[in-house]
Amino acid sequence: KQEVTQIPAALSVPEGENLVLNCSFTDSAIYNLQWFRQDPGKGLTSLLLIQSSQREQTSGRLNASLDKSSGRSTLYIAASQPGDSATYLCAVYSGGGADGLTFGKGTHLIIQP
Amino acid sequence: NAGVTQTPKFQVLKTGQSMTLQCAQDMNHNSMYWYRQDPGMGLRLIYYSASEGTTDKGEVPNGYNVSRLNKREFSLRLESAAPSQTSVYFCASSDRGSLPQSYEQYFGPGTRLTVT
């Protein structure tokens, strides 16, 4: 059974710092990996999708990398801003029987002004 | 485009009551999903519908039923609510084209359900 782990569970950094969020998964047979942002009491906003054949994807100040063989992904946030404060979720799509995403528990990020 | 919409936003039920959560998408996606989010557990798949006319169980289907009413709408029904079903419920949709690597899921705003 696929399991997704996100480290750290919580992170608090001063504004302006570059930071890295980590995601690992136990079964490397995935089709893709998605990073989401969730604000308190809100739904999930898709940030980046990395296909299994890709090594990284970029969107603005966000860069996500994927090392499928080692079961790892990182989300790099450059020049962090208070508006980046949210919970970041990593999810993998493996297909197969239960055909949905398998989620990590998230990293709760606070950017201090 | 509204994307994925869910109703209601909030609901309080008594144990044993029934209700239906509604979900609709306007992106012409063929696949739709229901997840629940619980503190410390992350999001877990309840049911999904790969295409109109089909539904399948996910990781935690007990106590729920679903209906794929048409391509746009996918409802989740609780027949006899229990306190263990207190959770936040999210609906999602995805366009299943020819390449599974490109399946990207889009989520609704959620329904916050409390069962007392």
PDB file of C-alpha atoms in Angstrom:
ATOM      1  CA  LYS A   1       0.000   0.000   0.000  1.00  0.00           C
ATOM      2  CA  GLN A   2       1.339   3.417  -1.000  1.00  0.00           C
ATOM      3  CA  GLU A   3       2.236   5.699   1.912  1.00  0.00           C
ATOM      4  CA  VAL A   4       3.220   9.357   1.664  1.00  0.00           C
ATOM      5  CA  THR A   5       5.181  11.167   4.359  1.00  0.00           C
ATOM      6  CA  GLN A   6       5.831  14.881   4.623  1.00  0.00           C
ATOM      7  CA  ILE A   7       8.616  16.399   6.685  1.00  0.00           C
ATOM      8  CA  PRO A   8       8.568  18.664   8.596  1.00  0.00           C
ATOM      9  CA  ALA A   9       5.006  18.649   9.921  1.00  0.00           C
ATOM     10  CA  ALA A  10       5.329  22.339  10.757  1.00  0.00           C
ATOM     11  CA  LEU A  11       7.768  25.076   9.852  1.00  0.00           C
ATOM     12  CA  SER A  12       8.064  28.729  10.862  1.00  0.00           C
ATOM     13  CA  VAL A  13      10.564  31.002   9.109  1.00  0.00           C
ATOM     14  CA  PRO A  14      11.143  34.745   8.719  1.00  0.00           C
ATOM     15  CA  GLU A  15       9.961  36.484   5.588  1.00  0.00           C
ATOM     16  CA  GLY A  16      12.418  36.443   2.696  1.00  0.00           C
ATOM     17  CA  GLU A  17      13.976  33.056   3.381  1.00  0.00           C
ATOM     18  CA  ASN A  18      14.189  30.308   0.802  1.00  0.00           C
ATOM     19  CA  LEU A  19      12.771  27.040   2.090  1.00  0.00           C
ATOM     20  CA  VAL A  20      12.333  23.400   1.167  1.00  0.00           C
ATOM     21  CA  LEU A  21       9.424  21.111   1.972  1.00  0.00           C
ATOM     22  CA  ASN A  22       9.960  17.372   1.697  1.00  0.00           C
ATOM     23  CA  CYS A  23       7.721  14.548   0.545  1.00  0.00           C
ATOM     24  CA  SER A  24       8.540  10.841   0.361  1.00  0.00           C
ATOM     25  CA  PHE A  25       6.519   7.896  -0.924  1.00  0.00           C
ATOM     26  CA  THR A  26       7.010   4.168  -0.424  1.00  0.00           C
ATOM     27  CA  ASP A  27       6.098   2.787  -3.876  1.00  0.00           C
ATOM     28  CA  SER A  28       7.990   4.322  -6.787  1.00  0.00           C
ATOM     29  CA  ALA A  29       5.429   3.058  -9.341  1.00  0.00           C
ATOM     30  CA  ILE A  30       3.606   6.388  -9.649  1.00  0.00           C
ATOM     31  CA  TYR A  31       2.205   8.223 -12.630  1.00  0.00           C
ATOM     32  CA  ASN A  32       2.516  11.694 -11.173  1.00  0.00           C
ATOM     33  CA  LEU A  33       2.864  13.770  -8.032  1.00  0.00           C
ATOM     34  CA  GLN A  34       0.881  16.899  -7.163  1.00  0.00           C
ATOM     35  CA  TRP A  35       1.647  19.641  -4.676  1.00  0.00           C
ATOM     36  CA  PHE A  36      -1.345  21.489  -3.193  1.00  0.00           C
ATOM     37  CA  ARG A  37      -1.816  24.480  -0.972  1.00  0.00           C
ATOM     38  CA  GLN A  38      -4.610  24.570   1.624  1.00  0.00           C
ATOM     39  CA  ASP A  39      -5.541  27.733   3.501  1.00  0.00           C
ATOM     40  CA  PRO A  40      -7.383  27.396   6.846  1.00  0.00           C
ATOM     41  CA  GLY A  41     -10.995  26.353   6.328  1.00  0.00           C
ATOM     42  CA  LYS A  42     -10.589  26.276   2.566  1.00  0.00           C
ATOM     43  CA  GLY A  43     -10.249  23.752  -0.228  1.00  0.00           C
ATOM     44  CA  LEU A  44      -7.109  22.550  -1.976  1.00  0.00           C
ATOM     45  CA  THR A  45      -5.418  24.606  -4.661  1.00  0.00           C
ATOM     46  CA  SER A  46      -3.204  22.712  -7.091  1.00  0.00           C
ATOM     47  CA  LEU A  47       0.262  24.272  -7.282  1.00  0.00           C
ATOM     48  CA  LEU A  48       2.298  21.933  -9.453  1.00  0.00           C
ATOM     49  CA  LEU A  49       1.949  18.543 -11.104  1.00  0.00           C
ATOM     50  CA  ILE A  50       5.073  16.559 -11.974  1.00  0.00           C
ATOM     51  CA  GLN A  51       4.672  13.642 -14.332  1.00  0.00           C
ATOM     52  CA  SER A  52       6.659  10.486 -13.612  1.00  0.00           C
ATOM     53  CA  SER A  53       8.974  11.132 -16.562  1.00  0.00           C
ATOM     54  CA  GLN A  54       9.790  14.677 -15.416  1.00  0.00           C
ATOM     55  CA  ARG A  55      12.452  15.793 -12.958  1.00  0.00           C
ATOM     56  CA  GLU A  56      11.040  19.178 -12.024  1.00  0.00           C
ATOM     57  CA  GLN A  57       8.342  21.766 -12.594  1.00  0.00           C
ATOM     58  CA  THR A  58       8.407  25.504 -11.916  1.00  0.00           C
ATOM     59  CA  SER A  59       5.690  28.063 -11.320  1.00  0.00           C
ATOM     60  CA  GLY A  60       6.776  31.535 -10.280  1.00  0.00           C
ATOM     61  CA  ARG A  61       8.662  31.278  -6.994  1.00  0.00           C
ATOM     62  CA  LEU A  62       7.841  27.590  -6.646  1.00  0.00           C
ATOM     63  CA  ASN A  63       9.975  24.737  -7.910  1.00  0.00           C
ATOM     64  CA  ALA A  64       9.111  21.094  -7.388  1.00  0.00           C
ATOM     65  CA  SER A  65      11.495  18.243  -8.056  1.00  0.00           C
ATOM     66  CA  LEU A  66      10.859  14.529  -8.352  1.00  0.00           C
ATOM     67  CA  ASP A  67      13.251  11.602  -7.863  1.00  0.00           C
ATOM     68  CA  LYS A  68      10.947   8.689  -8.596  1.00  0.00           C
ATOM     69  CA  SER A  69      13.492   5.952  -8.051  1.00  0.00           C
ATOM     70  CA  SER A  70      14.256   7.113  -4.514  1.00  0.00           C
ATOM     71  CA  GLY A  71      10.630   7.985  -3.743  1.00  0.00           C
ATOM     72  CA  ARG A  72      11.215  11.658  -3.010  1.00  0.00           C
ATOM     73  CA  SER A  73       9.941  15.072  -4.004  1.00  0.00           C
ATOM     74  CA  THR A  74      10.804  18.536  -2.752  1.00  0.00           C
ATOM     75  CA  LEU A  75       8.951  21.825  -3.015  1.00  0.00           C
ATOM     76  CA  TYR A  76      11.277  24.812  -3.031  1.00  0.00           C
ATOM     77  CA  ILE A  77       9.789  28.221  -2.203  1.00  0.00           C
ATOM     78  CA  ALA A  78      12.007  31.177  -3.015  1.00  0.00           C
ATOM     79  CA  ALA A  79      11.909  34.509  -1.211  1.00  0.00           C
ATOM     80  CA  SER A  80       9.058  33.501   1.090  1.00  0.00           C
ATOM     81  CA  GLN A  81       6.267  35.981   1.859  1.00  0.00           C
ATOM     82  CA  PRO A  82       3.635  36.091   4.637  1.00  0.00           C
ATOM     83  CA  GLY A  83       1.034  35.239   1.992  1.00  0.00           C
ATOM     84  CA  ASP A  84       2.751  31.874   1.536  1.00  0.00           C
ATOM     85  CA  SER A  85       1.550  30.828   4.999  1.00  0.00           C
ATOM     86  CA  ALA A  86      -0.646  27.765   4.528  1.00  0.00           C
ATOM     87  CA  THR A  87      -0.570  23.988   4.716  1.00  0.00           C
ATOM     88  CA  TYR A  88       1.203  22.332   1.793  1.00  0.00           C
ATOM     89  CA  LEU A  89       0.078  18.856   0.777  1.00  0.00           C
ATOM     90  CA  CYS A  90       1.872  16.336  -1.382  1.00  0.00           C
ATOM     91  CA  ALA A  91      -0.115  13.622  -3.188  1.00  0.00           C
ATOM     92  CA  VAL A  92       0.821  10.812  -5.565  1.00  0.00           C
ATOM     93  CA  TYR A  93      -1.268   9.148  -8.257  1.00  0.00           C
ATOM     94  CA  SER A  94      -0.478   5.463  -8.685  1.00  0.00           C
ATOM     95  CA  GLY A  95      -3.552   4.317 -10.629  1.00  0.00           C
ATOM     96  CA  GLY A  96      -4.612   0.770  -9.960  1.00  0.00           C
ATOM     97  CA  GLY A  97      -7.548  -0.386  -7.851  1.00  0.00           C
ATOM     98  CA  ALA A  98      -8.557   2.619  -5.740  1.00  0.00           C
ATOM     99  CA  ASP A  99      -7.972   5.165  -8.433  1.00  0.00           C
ATOM    100  CA  GLY A 100      -7.425   8.324  -6.436  1.00  0.00           C
ATOM    101  CA  LEU A 101      -4.600  10.324  -4.934  1.00  0.00           C
ATOM    102  CA  THR A 102      -2.668   9.181  -1.872  1.00  0.00           C
ATOM    103  CA  PHE A 103      -1.950  12.178   0.329  1.00  0.00           C
ATOM    104  CA  GLY A 104       0.637  13.069   2.921  1.00  0.00           C
ATOM    105  CA  LYS A 105      -0.499  14.770   6.110  1.00  0.00           C
ATOM    106  CA  GLY A 106       0.946  18.106   5.069  1.00  0.00           C
ATOM    107  CA  THR A 107       3.465  20.697   6.218  1.00  0.00           C
ATOM    108  CA  HIS A 108       1.981  23.650   8.101  1.00  0.00           C
ATOM    109  CA  LEU A 109       4.044  26.672   7.039  1.00  0.00           C
ATOM    110  CA  ILE A 110       4.126  30.024   8.811  1.00  0.00           C
ATOM    111  CA  ILE A 111       6.063  32.931   7.324  1.00  0.00           C
ATOM    112  CA  GLN A 112       6.789  35.571   9.959  1.00  0.00           C
ATOM    113  CA  PRO A 113       6.589  39.197   8.747  1.00  0.00           C
TER     114      PRO A 113
ATOM    115  CA  ASN B   1     -15.706  28.826 -14.818  1.00  0.00           C
ATOM    116  CA  ALA B   2     -16.754  27.965 -11.282  1.00  0.00           C
ATOM    117  CA  GLY B   3     -14.608  24.814 -11.311  1.00  0.00           C
ATOM    118  CA  VAL B   4     -15.799  22.327  -8.680  1.00  0.00           C
ATOM    119  CA  THR B   5     -18.679  23.433  -6.463  1.00  0.00           C
ATOM    120  CA  GLN B   6     -20.039  21.716  -3.360  1.00  0.00           C
ATOM    121  CA  THR B   7     -23.195  22.179  -1.320  1.00  0.00           C
ATOM    122  CA  PRO B   8     -23.790  22.666   1.512  1.00  0.00           C
ATOM    123  CA  LYS B   9     -20.716  24.369   2.991  1.00  0.00           C
ATOM    124  CA  PHE B  10     -21.624  23.403   6.558  1.00  0.00           C
ATOM    125  CA  GLN B  11     -24.006  20.843   8.035  1.00  0.00           C
ATOM    126  CA  VAL B  12     -24.830  19.552  11.498  1.00  0.00           C
ATOM    127  CA  LEU B  13     -26.625  16.216  11.769  1.00  0.00           C
ATOM    128  CA  LYS B  14     -27.858  14.099  14.633  1.00  0.00           C
ATOM    129  CA  THR B  15     -26.792  10.460  14.810  1.00  0.00           C
ATOM    130  CA  GLY B  16     -28.979   8.371  12.532  1.00  0.00           C
ATOM    131  CA  GLN B  17     -30.043  11.198  10.221  1.00  0.00           C
ATOM    132  CA  SER B  18     -29.364  11.015   6.517  1.00  0.00           C
ATOM    133  CA  MET B  19     -28.148  13.590   4.055  1.00  0.00           C
ATOM    134  CA  THR B  20     -26.701  13.996   0.582  1.00  0.00           C
ATOM    135  CA  LEU B  21     -23.655  16.079  -0.272  1.00  0.00           C
ATOM    136  CA  GLN B  22     -23.777  17.560  -3.737  1.00  0.00           C
ATOM    137  CA  CYS B  23     -20.864  18.154  -6.100  1.00  0.00           C
ATOM    138  CA  ALA B  24     -20.786  19.606  -9.592  1.00  0.00           C
ATOM    139  CA  GLN B  25     -17.995  20.485 -12.014  1.00  0.00           C
ATOM    140  CA  ASP B  26     -18.103  22.609 -15.138  1.00  0.00           C
ATOM    141  CA  MET B  27     -14.758  21.561 -16.652  1.00  0.00           C
ATOM    142  CA  ASN B  28     -16.188  18.658 -18.689  1.00  0.00           C
ATOM    143  CA  HIS B  29     -14.053  16.222 -16.693  1.00  0.00           C
ATOM    144  CA  ASN B  30     -14.892  12.546 -16.925  1.00  0.00           C
ATOM    145  CA  SER B  31     -13.643  11.461 -13.475  1.00  0.00           C
ATOM    146  CA  MET B  32     -14.916  12.590 -10.081  1.00  0.00           C
ATOM    147  CA  TYR B  33     -13.899  11.734  -6.526  1.00  0.00           C
ATOM    148  CA  TRP B  34     -15.000  12.061  -2.916  1.00  0.00           C
ATOM    149  CA  TYR B  35     -12.413  12.405  -0.133  1.00  0.00           C
ATOM    150  CA  ARG B  36     -12.665  13.014   3.589  1.00  0.00           C
ATOM    151  CA  GLN B  37     -10.124  14.979   5.607  1.00  0.00           C
ATOM    152  CA  ASP B  38      -9.625  14.268   9.297  1.00  0.00           C
ATOM    153  CA  PRO B  39      -7.069  15.797  11.675  1.00  0.00           C
ATOM    154  CA  GLY B  40      -3.922  13.682  11.785  1.00  0.00           C
ATOM    155  CA  MET B  41      -5.160  11.383   8.996  1.00  0.00           C
ATOM    156  CA  GLY B  42      -4.773  13.400   5.844  1.00  0.00           C
ATOM    157  CA  LEU B  43      -7.210  13.076   2.958  1.00  0.00           C
ATOM    158  CA  ARG B  44      -8.590   9.624   2.200  1.00  0.00           C
ATOM    159  CA  LEU B  45     -10.537   8.469  -0.840  1.00  0.00           C
ATOM    160  CA  ILE B  46     -14.133   7.406  -0.156  1.00  0.00           C
ATOM    161  CA  TYR B  47     -15.514   6.679  -3.636  1.00  0.00           C
ATOM    162  CA  TYR B  48     -14.688   7.616  -7.171  1.00  0.00           C
ATOM    163  CA  SER B  49     -16.295   7.605 -10.596  1.00  0.00           C
ATOM    164  CA  ALA B  50     -13.871   7.066 -13.452  1.00  0.00           C
ATOM    165  CA  SER B  51     -16.530   7.926 -16.025  1.00  0.00           C
ATOM    166  CA  GLU B  52     -20.242   8.608 -16.264  1.00  0.00           C
ATOM    167  CA  GLY B  53     -22.181   5.510 -15.262  1.00  0.00           C
ATOM    168  CA  THR B  54     -19.439   3.920 -13.156  1.00  0.00           C
ATOM    169  CA  THR B  55     -18.582   4.164  -9.470  1.00  0.00           C
ATOM    170  CA  ASP B  56     -16.034   2.319  -7.345  1.00  0.00           C
ATOM    171  CA  LYS B  57     -15.015   2.105  -3.714  1.00  0.00           C
ATOM    172  CA  GLY B  58     -11.986   3.861  -2.394  1.00  0.00           C
ATOM    173  CA  GLU B  59     -10.094   3.393   0.858  1.00  0.00           C
ATOM    174  CA  VAL B  60     -12.916   4.216   3.310  1.00  0.00           C
ATOM    175  CA  PRO B  61     -16.332   3.524   1.676  1.00  0.00           C
ATOM    176  CA  ASN B  62     -18.235   2.080   4.645  1.00  0.00           C
ATOM    177  CA  GLY B  63     -21.307   4.096   5.604  1.00  0.00           C
ATOM    178  CA  TYR B  64     -21.486   5.974   2.292  1.00  0.00           C
ATOM    179  CA  ASN B  65     -23.167   5.628  -1.060  1.00  0.00           C
ATOM    180  CA  VAL B  66     -22.606   7.624  -4.227  1.00  0.00           C
ATOM    181  CA  SER B  67     -24.459   8.492  -7.400  1.00  0.00           C
ATOM    182  CA  ARG B  68     -22.953   9.760 -10.631  1.00  0.00           C
ATOM    183  CA  LEU B  69     -26.036  11.615 -11.802  1.00  0.00           C
ATOM    184  CA  ASN B  70     -24.533  12.769 -15.094  1.00  0.00           C
ATOM    185  CA  LYS B  71     -21.125  13.880 -16.321  1.00  0.00           C
ATOM    186  CA  ARG B  72     -21.251  17.066 -14.217  1.00  0.00           C
ATOM    187  CA  GLU B  73     -22.629  15.823 -10.911  1.00  0.00           C
ATOM    188  CA  PHE B  74     -21.467  13.308  -8.304  1.00  0.00           C
ATOM    189  CA  SER B  75     -23.305  13.051  -4.986  1.00  0.00           C
ATOM    190  CA  LEU B  76     -22.329  11.407  -1.686  1.00  0.00           C
ATOM    191  CA  ARG B  77     -25.025  10.063   0.618  1.00  0.00           C
ATOM    192  CA  LEU B  78     -24.848   9.242   4.295  1.00  0.00           C
ATOM    193  CA  GLU B  79     -27.786   6.927   5.026  1.00  0.00           C
ATOM    194  CA  SER B  80     -27.457   6.854   8.828  1.00  0.00           C
ATOM    195  CA  ALA B  81     -24.910   9.361  10.059  1.00  0.00           C
ATOM    196  CA  ALA B  82     -22.520   8.431  12.873  1.00  0.00           C
ATOM    197  CA  PRO B  83     -20.213  10.652  14.953  1.00  0.00           C
ATOM    198  CA  SER B  84     -17.246   8.932  13.237  1.00  0.00           C
ATOM    199  CA  GLN B  85     -18.380  10.587  10.002  1.00  0.00           C
ATOM    200  CA  THR B  86     -17.684  14.049  11.403  1.00  0.00           C
ATOM    201  CA  SER B  87     -15.174  15.341   8.892  1.00  0.00           C
ATOM    202  CA  VAL B  88     -14.519  17.729   6.040  1.00  0.00           C
ATOM    203  CA  TYR B  89     -15.617  16.269   2.716  1.00  0.00           C
ATOM    204  CA  PHE B  90     -13.971  17.270  -0.544  1.00  0.00           C
ATOM    205  CA  CYS B  91     -15.086  16.557  -4.062  1.00  0.00           C
ATOM    206  CA  ALA B  92     -12.562  16.557  -6.889  1.00  0.00           C
ATOM    207  CA  SER B  93     -12.560  16.065 -10.630  1.00  0.00           C
ATOM    208  CA  SER B  94     -10.007  15.093 -13.253  1.00  0.00           C
ATOM    209  CA  ASP B  95      -9.836  14.836 -17.014  1.00  0.00           C
ATOM    210  CA  ARG B  96      -8.753  11.292 -17.797  1.00  0.00           C
ATOM    211  CA  GLY B  97      -7.187  11.563 -21.207  1.00  0.00           C
ATOM    212  CA  SER B  98      -4.926   9.052 -22.829  1.00  0.00           C
ATOM    213  CA  LEU B  99      -1.969   9.503 -20.474  1.00  0.00           C
ATOM    214  CA  PRO B 100      -2.403   8.773 -16.743  1.00  0.00           C
ATOM    215  CA  GLN B 101       0.718  10.854 -16.095  1.00  0.00           C
ATOM    216  CA  SER B 102      -1.287  13.947 -16.974  1.00  0.00           C
ATOM    217  CA  TYR B 103      -4.266  13.298 -14.674  1.00  0.00           C
ATOM    218  CA  GLU B 104      -4.515  16.397 -12.481  1.00  0.00           C
ATOM    219  CA  GLN B 105      -7.195  16.658  -9.816  1.00  0.00           C
ATOM    220  CA  TYR B 106      -9.072  19.861  -9.004  1.00  0.00           C
ATOM    221  CA  PHE B 107     -10.829  20.230  -5.690  1.00  0.00           C
ATOM    222  CA  GLY B 108     -13.955  21.922  -4.431  1.00  0.00           C
ATOM    223  CA  PRO B 109     -14.151  24.130  -1.310  1.00  0.00           C
ATOM    224  CA  GLY B 110     -15.360  21.331   0.964  1.00  0.00           C
ATOM    225  CA  THR B 111     -18.348  20.546   3.183  1.00  0.00           C
ATOM    226  CA  ARG B 112     -17.794  20.666   6.924  1.00  0.00           C
ATOM    227  CA  LEU B 113     -20.018  18.028   8.537  1.00  0.00           C
ATOM    228  CA  THR B 114     -20.572  17.539  12.244  1.00  0.00           C
ATOM    229  CA  VAL B 115     -22.547  14.554  13.535  1.00  0.00           C
ATOM    230  CA  THR B 116     -23.673  14.819  17.155  1.00  0.00           C
TER     231      THR B 116
END
